[in-house]
Each structure stands twice: as C-alpha cells, then as structure tokens.
XYZ file of C-alpha atoms in Angstrom:
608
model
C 118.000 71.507 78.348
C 114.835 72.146 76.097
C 113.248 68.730 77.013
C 114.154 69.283 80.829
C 111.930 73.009 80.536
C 108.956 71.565 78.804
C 108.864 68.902 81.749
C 109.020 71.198 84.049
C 106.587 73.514 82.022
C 104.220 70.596 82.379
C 104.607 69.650 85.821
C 105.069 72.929 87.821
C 102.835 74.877 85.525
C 100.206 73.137 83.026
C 99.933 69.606 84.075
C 98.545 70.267 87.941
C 95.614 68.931 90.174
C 92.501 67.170 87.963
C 94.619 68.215 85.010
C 96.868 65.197 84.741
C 93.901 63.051 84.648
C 92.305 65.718 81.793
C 95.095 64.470 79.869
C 94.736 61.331 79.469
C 91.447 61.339 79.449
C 89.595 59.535 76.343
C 89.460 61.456 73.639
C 86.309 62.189 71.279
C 85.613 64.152 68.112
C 82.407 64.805 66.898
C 82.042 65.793 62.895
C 78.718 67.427 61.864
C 78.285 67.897 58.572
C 79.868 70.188 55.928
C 79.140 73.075 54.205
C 80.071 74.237 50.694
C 83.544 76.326 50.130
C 85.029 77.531 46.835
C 85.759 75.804 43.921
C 88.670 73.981 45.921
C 87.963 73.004 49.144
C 85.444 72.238 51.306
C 84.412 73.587 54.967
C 84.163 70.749 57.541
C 82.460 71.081 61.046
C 83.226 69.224 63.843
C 83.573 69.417 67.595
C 86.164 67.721 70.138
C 86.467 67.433 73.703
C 89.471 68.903 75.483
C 88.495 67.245 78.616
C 85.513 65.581 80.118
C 83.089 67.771 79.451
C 84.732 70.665 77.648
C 83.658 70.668 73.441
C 85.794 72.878 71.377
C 83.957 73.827 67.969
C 86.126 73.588 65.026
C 85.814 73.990 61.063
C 88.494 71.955 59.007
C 89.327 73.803 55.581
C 90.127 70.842 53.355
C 91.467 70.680 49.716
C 89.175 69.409 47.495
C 91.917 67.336 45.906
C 94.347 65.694 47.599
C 97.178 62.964 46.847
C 99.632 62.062 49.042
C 100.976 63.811 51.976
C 99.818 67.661 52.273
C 100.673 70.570 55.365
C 98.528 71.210 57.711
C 98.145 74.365 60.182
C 96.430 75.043 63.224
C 95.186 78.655 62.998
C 94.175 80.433 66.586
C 92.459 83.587 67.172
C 93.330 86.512 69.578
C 90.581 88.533 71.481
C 87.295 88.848 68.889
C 85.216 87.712 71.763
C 82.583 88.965 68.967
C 83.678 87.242 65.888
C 85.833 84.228 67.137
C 86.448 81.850 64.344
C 84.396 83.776 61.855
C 87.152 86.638 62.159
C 87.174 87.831 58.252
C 90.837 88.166 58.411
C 90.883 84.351 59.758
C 88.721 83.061 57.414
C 91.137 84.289 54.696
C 94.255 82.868 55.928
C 92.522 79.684 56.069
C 91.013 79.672 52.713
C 94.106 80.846 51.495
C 96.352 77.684 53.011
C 93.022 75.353 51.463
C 93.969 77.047 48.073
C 97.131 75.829 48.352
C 96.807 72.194 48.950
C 96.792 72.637 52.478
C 94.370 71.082 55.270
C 93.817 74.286 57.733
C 92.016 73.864 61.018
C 90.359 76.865 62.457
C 89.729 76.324 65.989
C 87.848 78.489 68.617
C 89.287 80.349 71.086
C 87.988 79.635 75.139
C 85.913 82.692 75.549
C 85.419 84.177 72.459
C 82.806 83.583 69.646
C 80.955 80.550 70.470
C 82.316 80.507 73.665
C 82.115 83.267 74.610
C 80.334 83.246 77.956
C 80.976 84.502 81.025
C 81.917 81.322 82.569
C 84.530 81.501 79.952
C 86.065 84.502 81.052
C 89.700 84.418 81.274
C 89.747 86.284 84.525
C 87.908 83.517 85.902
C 90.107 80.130 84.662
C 92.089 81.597 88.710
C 89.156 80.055 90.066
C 90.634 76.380 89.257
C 94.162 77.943 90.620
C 91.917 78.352 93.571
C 91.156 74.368 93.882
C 94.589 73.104 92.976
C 94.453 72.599 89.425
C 95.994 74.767 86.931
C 93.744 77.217 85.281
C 96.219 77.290 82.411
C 95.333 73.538 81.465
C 92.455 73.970 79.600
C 93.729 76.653 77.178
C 96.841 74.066 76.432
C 94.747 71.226 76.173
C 92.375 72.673 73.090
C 95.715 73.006 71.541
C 97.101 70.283 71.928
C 93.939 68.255 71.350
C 93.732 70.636 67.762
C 96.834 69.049 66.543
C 95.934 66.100 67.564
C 92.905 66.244 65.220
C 95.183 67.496 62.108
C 97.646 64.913 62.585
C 94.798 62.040 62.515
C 93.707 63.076 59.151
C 95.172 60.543 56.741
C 96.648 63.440 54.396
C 98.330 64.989 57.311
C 102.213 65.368 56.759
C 103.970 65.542 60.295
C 106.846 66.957 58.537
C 105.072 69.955 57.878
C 102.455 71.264 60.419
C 102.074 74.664 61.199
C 100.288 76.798 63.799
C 99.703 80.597 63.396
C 97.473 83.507 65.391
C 97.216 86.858 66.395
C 97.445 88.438 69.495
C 95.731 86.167 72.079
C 96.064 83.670 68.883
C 100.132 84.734 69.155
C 100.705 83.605 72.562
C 98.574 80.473 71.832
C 101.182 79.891 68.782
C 104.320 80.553 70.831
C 103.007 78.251 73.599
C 101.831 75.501 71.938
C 104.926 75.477 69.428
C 107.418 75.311 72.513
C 106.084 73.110 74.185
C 104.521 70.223 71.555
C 107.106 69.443 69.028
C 104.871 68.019 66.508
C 104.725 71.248 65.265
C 107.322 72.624 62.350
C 106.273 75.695 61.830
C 105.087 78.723 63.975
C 103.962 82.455 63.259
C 102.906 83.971 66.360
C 101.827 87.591 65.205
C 101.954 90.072 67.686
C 101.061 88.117 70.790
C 104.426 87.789 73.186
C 106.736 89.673 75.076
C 109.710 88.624 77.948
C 107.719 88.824 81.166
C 111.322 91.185 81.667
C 109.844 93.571 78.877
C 106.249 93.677 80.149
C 107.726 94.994 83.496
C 108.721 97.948 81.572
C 105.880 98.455 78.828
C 102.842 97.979 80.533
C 101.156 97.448 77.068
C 101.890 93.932 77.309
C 100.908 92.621 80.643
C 98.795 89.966 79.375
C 95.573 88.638 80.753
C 95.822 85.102 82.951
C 96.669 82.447 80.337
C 99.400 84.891 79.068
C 100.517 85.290 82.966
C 99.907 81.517 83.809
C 100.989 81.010 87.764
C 104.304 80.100 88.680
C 105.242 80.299 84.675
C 108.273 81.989 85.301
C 109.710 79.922 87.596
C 110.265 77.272 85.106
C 110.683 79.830 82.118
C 110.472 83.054 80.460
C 109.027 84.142 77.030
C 112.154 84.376 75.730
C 113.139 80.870 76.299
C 109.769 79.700 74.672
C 111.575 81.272 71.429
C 114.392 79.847 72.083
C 113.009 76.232 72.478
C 111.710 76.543 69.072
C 115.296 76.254 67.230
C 115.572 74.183 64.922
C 112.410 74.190 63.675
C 110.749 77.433 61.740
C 110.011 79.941 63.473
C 108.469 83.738 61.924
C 108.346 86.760 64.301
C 105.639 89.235 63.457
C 105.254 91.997 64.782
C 103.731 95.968 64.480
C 105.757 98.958 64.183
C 102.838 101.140 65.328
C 101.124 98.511 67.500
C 98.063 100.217 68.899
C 97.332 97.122 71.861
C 100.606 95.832 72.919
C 103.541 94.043 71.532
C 104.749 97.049 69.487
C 108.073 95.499 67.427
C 109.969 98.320 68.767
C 110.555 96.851 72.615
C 108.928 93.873 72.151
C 110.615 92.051 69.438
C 114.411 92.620 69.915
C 114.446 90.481 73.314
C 113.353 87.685 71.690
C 115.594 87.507 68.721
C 118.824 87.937 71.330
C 117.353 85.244 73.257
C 116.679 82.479 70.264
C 119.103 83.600 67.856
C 122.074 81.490 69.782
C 120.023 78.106 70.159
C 119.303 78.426 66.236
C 122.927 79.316 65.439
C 123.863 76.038 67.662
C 121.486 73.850 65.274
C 123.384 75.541 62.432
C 119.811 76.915 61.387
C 119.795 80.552 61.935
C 118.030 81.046 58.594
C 115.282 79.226 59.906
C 114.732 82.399 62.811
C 113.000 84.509 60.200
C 111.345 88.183 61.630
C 108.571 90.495 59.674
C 107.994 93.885 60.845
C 104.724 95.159 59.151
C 104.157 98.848 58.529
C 100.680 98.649 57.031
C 98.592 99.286 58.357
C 101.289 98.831 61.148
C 98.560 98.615 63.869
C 97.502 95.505 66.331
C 96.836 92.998 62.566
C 96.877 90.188 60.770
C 95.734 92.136 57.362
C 97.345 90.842 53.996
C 100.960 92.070 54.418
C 101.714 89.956 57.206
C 99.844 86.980 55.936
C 101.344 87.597 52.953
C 104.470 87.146 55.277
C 103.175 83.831 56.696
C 102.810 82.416 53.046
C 106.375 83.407 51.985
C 107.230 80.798 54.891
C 105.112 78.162 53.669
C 107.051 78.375 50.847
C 110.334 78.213 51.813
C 109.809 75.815 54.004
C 106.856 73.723 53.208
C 107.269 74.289 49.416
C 110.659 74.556 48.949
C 110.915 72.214 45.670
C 108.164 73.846 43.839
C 109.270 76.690 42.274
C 106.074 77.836 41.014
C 104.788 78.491 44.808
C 103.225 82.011 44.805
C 102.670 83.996 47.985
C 100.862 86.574 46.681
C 97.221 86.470 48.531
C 94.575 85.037 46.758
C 91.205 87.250 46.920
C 88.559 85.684 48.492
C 86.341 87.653 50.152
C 83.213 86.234 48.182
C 83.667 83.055 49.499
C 83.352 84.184 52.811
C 80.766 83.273 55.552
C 78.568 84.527 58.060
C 79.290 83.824 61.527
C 75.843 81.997 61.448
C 76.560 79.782 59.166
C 79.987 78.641 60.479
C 78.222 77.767 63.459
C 78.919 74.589 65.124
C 76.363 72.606 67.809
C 77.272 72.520 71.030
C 76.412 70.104 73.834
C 73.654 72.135 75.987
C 75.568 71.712 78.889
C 79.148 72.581 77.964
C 81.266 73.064 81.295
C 83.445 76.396 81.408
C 86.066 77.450 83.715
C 83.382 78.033 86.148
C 81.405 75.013 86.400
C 84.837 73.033 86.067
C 85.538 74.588 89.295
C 82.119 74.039 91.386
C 82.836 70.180 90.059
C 86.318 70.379 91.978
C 85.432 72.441 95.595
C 83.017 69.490 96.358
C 85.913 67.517 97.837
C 87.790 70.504 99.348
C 89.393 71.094 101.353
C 91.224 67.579 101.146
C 91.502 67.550 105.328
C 88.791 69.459 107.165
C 89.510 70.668 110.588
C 90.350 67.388 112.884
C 86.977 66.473 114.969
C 89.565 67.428 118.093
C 92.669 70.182 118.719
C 95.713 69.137 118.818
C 99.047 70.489 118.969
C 100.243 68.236 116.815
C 97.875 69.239 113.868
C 98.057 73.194 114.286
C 101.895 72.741 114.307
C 101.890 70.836 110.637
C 98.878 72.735 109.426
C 100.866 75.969 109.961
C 103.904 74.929 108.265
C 101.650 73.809 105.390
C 99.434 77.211 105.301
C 102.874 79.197 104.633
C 104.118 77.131 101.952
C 100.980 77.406 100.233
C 100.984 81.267 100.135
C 104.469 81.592 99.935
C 104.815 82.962 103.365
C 108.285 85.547 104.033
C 109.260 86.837 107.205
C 109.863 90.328 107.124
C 111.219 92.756 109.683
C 109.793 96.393 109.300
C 112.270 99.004 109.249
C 110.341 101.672 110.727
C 110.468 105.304 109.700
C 108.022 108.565 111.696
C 107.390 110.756 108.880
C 105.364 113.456 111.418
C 103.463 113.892 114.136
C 100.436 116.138 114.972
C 98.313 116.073 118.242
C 95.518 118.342 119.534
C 93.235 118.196 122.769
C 91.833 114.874 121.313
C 93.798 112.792 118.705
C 97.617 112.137 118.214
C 98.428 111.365 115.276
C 101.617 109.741 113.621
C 102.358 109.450 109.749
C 104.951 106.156 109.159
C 106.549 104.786 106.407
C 107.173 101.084 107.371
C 109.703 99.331 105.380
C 108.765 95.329 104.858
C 112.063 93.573 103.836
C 114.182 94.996 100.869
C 110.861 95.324 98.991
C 107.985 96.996 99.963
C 106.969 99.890 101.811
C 103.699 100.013 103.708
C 102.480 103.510 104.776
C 100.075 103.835 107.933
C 98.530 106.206 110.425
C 99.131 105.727 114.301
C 96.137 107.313 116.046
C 95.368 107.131 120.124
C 92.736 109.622 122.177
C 93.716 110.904 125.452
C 96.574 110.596 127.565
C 96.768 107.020 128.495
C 98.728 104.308 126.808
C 96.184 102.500 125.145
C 96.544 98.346 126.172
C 95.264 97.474 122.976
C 96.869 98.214 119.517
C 94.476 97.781 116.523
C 95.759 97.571 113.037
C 93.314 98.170 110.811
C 92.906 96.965 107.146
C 90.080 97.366 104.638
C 89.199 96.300 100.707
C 89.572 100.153 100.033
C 92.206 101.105 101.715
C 92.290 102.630 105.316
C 90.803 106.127 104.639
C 87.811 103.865 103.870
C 88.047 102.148 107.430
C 87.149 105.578 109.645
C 84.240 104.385 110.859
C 86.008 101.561 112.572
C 88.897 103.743 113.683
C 86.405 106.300 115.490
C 84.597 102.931 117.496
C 88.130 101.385 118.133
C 89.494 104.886 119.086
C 86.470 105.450 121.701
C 87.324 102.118 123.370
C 90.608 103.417 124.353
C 92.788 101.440 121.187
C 95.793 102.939 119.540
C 94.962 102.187 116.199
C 97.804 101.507 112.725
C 95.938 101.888 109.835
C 97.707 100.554 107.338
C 97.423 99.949 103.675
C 99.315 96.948 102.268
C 99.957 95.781 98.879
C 97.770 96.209 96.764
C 95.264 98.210 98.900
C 94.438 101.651 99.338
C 97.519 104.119 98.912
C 99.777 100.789 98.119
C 97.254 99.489 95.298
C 99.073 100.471 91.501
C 97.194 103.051 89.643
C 96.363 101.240 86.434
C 96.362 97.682 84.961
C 97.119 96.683 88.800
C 95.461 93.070 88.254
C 97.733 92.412 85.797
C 100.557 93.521 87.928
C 99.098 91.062 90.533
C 98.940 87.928 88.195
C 102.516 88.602 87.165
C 103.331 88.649 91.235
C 101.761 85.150 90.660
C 103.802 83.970 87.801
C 107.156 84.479 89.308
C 106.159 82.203 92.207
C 104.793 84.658 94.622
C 101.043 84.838 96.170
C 99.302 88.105 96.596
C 97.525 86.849 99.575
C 101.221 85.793 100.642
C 102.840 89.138 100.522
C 99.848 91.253 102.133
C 99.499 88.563 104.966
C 103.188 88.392 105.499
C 103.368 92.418 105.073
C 100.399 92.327 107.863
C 102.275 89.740 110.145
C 105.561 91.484 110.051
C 103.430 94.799 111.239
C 102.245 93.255 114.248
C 105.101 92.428 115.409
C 106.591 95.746 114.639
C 103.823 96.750 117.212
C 104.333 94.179 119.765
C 107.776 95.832 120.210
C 107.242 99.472 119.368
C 103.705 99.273 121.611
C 105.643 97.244 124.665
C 103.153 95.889 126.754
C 100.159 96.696 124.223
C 98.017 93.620 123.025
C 97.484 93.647 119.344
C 94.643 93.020 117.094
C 94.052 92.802 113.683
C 91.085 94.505 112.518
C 89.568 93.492 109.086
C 86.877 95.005 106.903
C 85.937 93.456 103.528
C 86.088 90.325 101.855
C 89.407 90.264 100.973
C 91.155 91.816 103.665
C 89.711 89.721 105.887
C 91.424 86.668 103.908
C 94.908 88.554 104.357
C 93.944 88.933 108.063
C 92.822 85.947 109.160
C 95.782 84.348 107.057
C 98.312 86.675 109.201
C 96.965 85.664 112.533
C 97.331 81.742 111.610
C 100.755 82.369 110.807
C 101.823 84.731 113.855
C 101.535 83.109 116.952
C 103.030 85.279 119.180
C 102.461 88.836 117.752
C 98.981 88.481 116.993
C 96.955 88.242 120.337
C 93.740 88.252 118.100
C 91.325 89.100 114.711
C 88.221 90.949 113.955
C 86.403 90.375 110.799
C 83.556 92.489 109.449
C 82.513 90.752 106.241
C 84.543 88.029 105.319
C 83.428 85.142 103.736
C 82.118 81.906 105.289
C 84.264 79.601 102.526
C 86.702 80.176 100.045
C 83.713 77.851 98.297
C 82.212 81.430 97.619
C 84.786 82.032 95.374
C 83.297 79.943 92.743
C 79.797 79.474 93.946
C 79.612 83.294 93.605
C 81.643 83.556 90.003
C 84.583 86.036 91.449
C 87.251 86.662 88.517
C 90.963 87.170 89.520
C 90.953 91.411 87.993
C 88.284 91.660 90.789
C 89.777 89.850 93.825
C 93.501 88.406 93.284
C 93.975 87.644 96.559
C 91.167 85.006 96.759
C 93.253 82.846 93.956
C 96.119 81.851 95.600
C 96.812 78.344 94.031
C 96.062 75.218 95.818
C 94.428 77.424 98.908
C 90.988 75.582 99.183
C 92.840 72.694 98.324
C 94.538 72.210 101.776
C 92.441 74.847 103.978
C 88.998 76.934 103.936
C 88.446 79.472 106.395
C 87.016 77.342 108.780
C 90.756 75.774 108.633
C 92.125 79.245 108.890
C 90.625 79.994 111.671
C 91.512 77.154 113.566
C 95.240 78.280 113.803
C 94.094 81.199 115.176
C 92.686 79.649 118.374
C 93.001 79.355 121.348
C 93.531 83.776 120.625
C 90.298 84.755 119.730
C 89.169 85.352 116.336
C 85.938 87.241 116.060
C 83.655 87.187 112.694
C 81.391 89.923 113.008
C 77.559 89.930 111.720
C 77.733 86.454 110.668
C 75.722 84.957 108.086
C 73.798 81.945 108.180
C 75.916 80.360 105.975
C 78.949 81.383 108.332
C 77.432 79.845 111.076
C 77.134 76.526 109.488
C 80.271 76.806 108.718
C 82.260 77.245 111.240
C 80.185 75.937 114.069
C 82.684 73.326 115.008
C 85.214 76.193 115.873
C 83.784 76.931 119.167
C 84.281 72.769 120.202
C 87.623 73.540 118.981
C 88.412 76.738 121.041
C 86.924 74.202 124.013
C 89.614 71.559 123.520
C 92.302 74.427 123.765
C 91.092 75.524 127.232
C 89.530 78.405 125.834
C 85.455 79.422 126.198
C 84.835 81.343 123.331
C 82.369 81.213 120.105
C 84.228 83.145 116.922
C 80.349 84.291 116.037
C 79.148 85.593 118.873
C-alpha cells in the first residue's frame, strides 16, 4: 500500500542515524523584515531551521489582500547554483501565484544561491551516508519544514497547497508530494525519470539526492507518481530537453505507472501531462507556467469562472539577487560540518582492549552486512599467453558470479613456481601499478593484476559516479562489490596457484579500502595485505572534504559507524597486514594493532 511505501521510504531511506532526532527536533523560524512588491503583494523574508543548526533562507510572496482561506505553493529551484531563489523565471511564477490571491513561498535550494558553498555540495551530503545517517535527510527536511511554514500562516488553505520546480526543483516536487500528503497539488517540471529509464538514457542519472542510497529498495520513480493519485498531479516535460528528462523516454513510464492508481480513485482527470515545445529545451519559461496556472484553475479555482491563466507581465517588478538576500547565521552547518559533528563518536565499538575469537567472529559477520558482502566463484577464462627469456605472461578474463567480469594479467620471472602470488590493485587501474609489479616480480612473486569494478579497464567511460550512486540505490555498496570481486580472486588463486601463498597488494587510497576490506572478510584465501597509501581513518573522509563523484567507495553507508580501519585491520590479524610509509597520523592510529597481533600469538607491527 501507499502508506506502507512512505514508511518504508522513511525508515530504510530518509529517516536514518541523527536524522530521526533532526525530526523532531524544535522547530524555529526567523522573519526579517520585508521589502516592497507590486501593487499587490508584498515580499516577506524569513529564515527557518531544518535541523539544529541548518537555516534555510526563504521569501514569502503574500497578497496584499486577503479574506478567508487562500492556496498556497511551495516553489523549489533546480541547479542555478548562481541565481538560486532570485532565478528570474522563479521570481515570476511566484509573483504571478501572489497576483492571484495566492501566498507563494520561494525557498532555497541546499547548495545553490545563498547556499551555495562547497560544504553544500551535493556530492558531499555521502559523507553523512559515511557516519550512518542518511545524506538524503536534509534535502527532505527543508521541504518538509517549507510546508510546514505555509501551512502555519493563518490564510493558508490545506485544501489547496501546491508545490512546483524545475529540474533539481522537479525531483524536489515529486519527492516531497509522495511522500507528505499535505500537499494537493504538484508540477514537477522536468526533474524525474524511473531509475529503469535512467539505466538506458544516461541523461538522467541524477546527482546524490536524486540517487538517494538504498531508494530503490523501497521504491522506484514511478511509484512516487503513482502514490500521488488522487490528488493533482501535472507532468511537464521537454520535447527537445537539452539536460535530461527529454518527454520522449522519460515521460511515458510514468504515466503507465500512475495512470492505474488514479483510474482506481476514479480520478484519472486529475493525472494531467504538458509537453512544451517552446522553447522545448531544459525550462520553466511562460508556456509551461502558463501550464501550471491552467491547473490552479481547475483545481484551485474551479468555481470562479473568471480565473485567467494567461501570464501576467512582470518583469519590472523584479529584484536583484542582492536585494532578495536573506541573513544568515555566521556559522551555518552544511553537509560537511554536519558530518565532522557525527565521526566524533565513531566508530560506535573501537577495537576491544584484547583479541578474541569471539569478537573477530561477530565483527566479521557485521563488516559483510554492512557492505553488502556476496560470495562469488570466478569462472576463469586464459585469453593468451606470451613468454620470453624473462617474463610469462597470461591475459584472463575472470568471471565474478553472473555479473561481472574482471580482466587481469598473470606475470612470473624465471622458471620457478613462485610461493607467493600477489594480486595487485591500484586507484588507476593496474597499468598504473608497474612499478610495484617490477619490485614484486624481482622477489620471485607471480603477480594478478587485476582491475575491478570501477577501476582501471573495469571503470565506465563517462558519468561513472553516477553509475556508482545508482549501484548504491538499489541496495548494493561499491566498496562491497570490488572487495567481494577481490576476495573471490584470491581464492581463485589459492586453487589455480596450489601451494602458492597469496597477498593482496594495494596502492591508493581507495583501493586500499577494497583491500583491506577483502582480507577481513577472507580468512582462508587471503594469507596477507600490503598497503601503500591508505588512509589512517575513514575520519579522513570528512576531515579532508572527499565528495562521493571523487571516491564512491569511501561512502559506503553506516561504514565508520560500526568500523574504521583500525577495526578493519583487526580481522586481518593474526595474517599480517602491512601499511607501508605510514604517517604520523597512522601510527596513532593504529598503534594498538600490534598488542592485538600479540594476543593472537603473532609478533608483528602492521607499520613497520
């Protein structure tokens, strides 16, 4: 049922970590001042807190005369990380609704305009993924907290409230309109697809509030749309869109999908679509506001005859984006410093003072869940072979599961069979990682340089992040796959190799993460892990302002939650796990791992 997905929706997607306490956290608004509109309505400023911490700066278009109960519409703004609220073509819609007796709220988007800082960055709301608390929170809570505001206003009808955007503002409408159902009314232009039609128009893959983690486990895009029935719901979209959401695939989908939950209400008029052709491109120009205000009057206006939806010019009345500024508390938290308030008290258990079986047992069981661990078995396939008086050399196309493919290089010097198998791994793939194959090959290793997803020849060609984020919606982990991938290799080795230790063999930040992770979870196959470079805390994550289109794997939700690497590591031991030119900061870190490689019998410091 509806009600069940928009519980789910909240707690398997929105509601997670410090953001159940976010929402019910007290509420404030703020109003400062007001500033002069047209003859008809007035231009209020005010600012409210989403969460503790967390202002949202707002300007309330209100009718100079008023009796009664009146509409009222939340409008939300795409990507104008420039313009933000001051967005001509939003100021116009909103004057327009104020023209019409209607109170219109024009909120700012996280990120853009006013906020539009770096520690606003979308790519960067994975770092609270990171900690355990959905990144996706704060976007829903200046939403919901918006209507909140509207509906307080003692004019407010909640008969009739409305929320419309474009693009970025079009998924906030969708979302929002699903999901709350105070809302009547909803014109997402241009802003959605199925997560089904993104896989085959890459056009759409939206950033990480549009791709929220483990989204579509609960529910698609198209069931959003279908959640609105009964209530109103307008469809716009461009025949010649020229950023994403082009009618052509995008809109069709959507329409099969909601049409049968509106013809069960009986209300199938009330599923209403607009296709604009001018200028036809990524908009919200007159024609499909003029589309928006045809709505409004069937639906909001329906008994007054004389309702005219032709748009009112108003671009004298106008404003500078300086003068719809609003003030700001100096010290405004973003996604980033919401996140360096949460790693404080992570990871919730630190490494017990003492080994035990007992704990590494539990902790690994816990590790896999968290990254969505699979077992795969590697279907192995020798592409060709090449050898001269000093290399031989194997191309193979390893087959992980019924879904990926990893390819690697099998390289050994000399005659003898090596008694160590290395496979190597690095942040740019494994042509980058010769140097290390040349000093593993002189020490007498076979080496497997291998590449796995999302790395080197396995990495997608364009838009891969994106590609990555939706791995993360549908309920899988990036770090999960290429660990597991890595995990399954080794013991592809162990078998293929008989007799052969094996290694892992790490270079980079992140595929030392992947590594290390694969050696916790492999016991038996893994006899032990190099690292050159990785980090001495997930911490670094946030400390050092990482963004997920830079580093997916690092934002594996919940990961610094339950372990760090110092954690990690310690399901590695008693095999030997080797970090290579430490840091100071490593070897504060993870000094206690060499008591803990004592307790297991085992004499050996990770950072020597």
């Amino acid at each position: 049922s509806t009600d069940q997905w928009r519980a789910e929706m909240f707690e398997r997607v929105i509601f997670r970590g410090a953001a159940v306490e976010w929402r019910t956290a007290p509420r404030q608004v703020e109003w400062l001042g007001e500033i002069e509109g047209g003859a008809d309505y007035r231009i209020k400023k005010l600012r409210y807190e989403i969460l503790p911490g967390l202002w949202i700066p707002a300007l309330l278009y209100e009718p100079l005369k008023m009796s009664g109960k009146v509409p009222v519409v939340m409008n939300v703004n795409g990507h104008d990380r420039a313009e933000g609220k001051a967005s001509k073509y939003k100021q116009i819609r909103c004057i327009n609704q104020a023209k019409r007796g209607m109170i219109a709220l024009n909120v700012e988007w996280l990120g853009m305009g006013q906020l539009g800082s770096e520690g606003f960055t979308h790519y960067r709301m994975n770092q609270l993924d990171l900690c355990g608390t959905a990144g996706i929170a704060p976007f829903y809570l200046a939403m919901e907290r918006g209507l909140d505001v509207l509906l307080e206003h003692e004019h407010a009808d909640p008969e009739r409230v409305a929320v419309a955007g474009l693009s970025g503002g079009g998924w906030q409408t969708i979302f929002i309109s699903s999901l709350d159902t105070r809302v009547t009314l909803a014109n997402p232009v241009a802003g959605y697809s199925s997560f089904v039609t993104r896989i085959h128009n890459h056009s759409d893959l939206g950033d990480s509030e549009q791709t929220p983690c483990d989204m579509a486990t609960v529910a698609d895009y198209k069931h959003l749309t279908a959640m609105m029935a009964p209530r109103a719901t307008l469809l716009t979209f461009n025949i010649a869109d020229d950023c994403c959401f082009a009618s052509g695939h995008a809109l069709q989908p959507l329409v099969d999908a909601a049409e049968p939950a509106f013809r069960l209400y009986g209300q199938v008029d009330r599923l209403a679509t607009h296709v604009n052709h001018d200028p036809g491109t990524h908009n919200f120009e007159q024609d499909n506001r003029e589309a928006l205000y045809r709505m409004f009057g069937k639906h909001f206006y329906a008994n007054e005859p004389a309702f005219n939806a032709q748009e009112i010019v108003c671009d004298d009345e106008l404003k500078t984006k300086e003068e719809l500024i609003v003030p700001l508390p100096s010290a405004n938290a973003d996604f980033n410093r919401l996140a360096l308030g949460l790693i404080d008290e992570l990871p919730r258990e630190r490494l017990p003072p003492q080994a035990t079986s007992e704990w590494t047992a539990a902790a690994r069981l816990r590790l896999a869940k968290v990254i969505n661990a699979h077992d795969y078995t590697i279907e192995a396939e020798e592409l060709s072979s090449q050898s001269d008086d000093q290399i031989h050399a194997k191309l193979w196309k390893l087959k992980a599961g019924k879904e990926w493919t990893i390819p690697a290089i099998e390289l050994a010097k000399g005659s003898t069979n090596p008694i160590t198998t290395s496979i190597v791994v690095a942040d740019d793939g494994r042509v980058s990682a010769m140097d290390s194959v040349e000093k593993l090959l002189d020490k007498g290793h076979r080496v497997v340089a291998v590449d796995p997803f999302y790395i080197g020849e396995s990495k997608i060609p364009s838009r891969d992040f994106l590609f990555a984020l939706l791995v993360g919606a549908v309920g899988e982990r990036p770090v999960g796959i290429q660990a597991s991938q890595l995990a399954a290799v080794a013991r592809w080795a162990k078998q293929n190799y008989e007799g052969s230790a094996v290694q892992l063999v790490a270079s980079g930040e992140r595929a030392c993460l992947f590594a290390l992770v694969a050696g916790a979870l492999e016991p038996t196959a893994v006899d032990g892990v190099e690292l050159h470079g990785s980090l001495a805390s997930l911490k670094q994550v946030v400390q050092q302002n990482y963004a997920v289109n830079e580093k997916p794997e690092f934002f594996c939700f919940g990961l610094l939650e339950d372990f760090d690497i110092r954690e990690i590591s310690g399901l590695v031991a008693p095999r030997e796990v080797r970090f290579i030119g430490a840091s100071e900061r490593m070897r504060s870190e993870l000094a206690p791992l060499k008591t803990w490689y004592k307790d297991l019998g085992k004499d050996h410091d990770p950072l020597r």
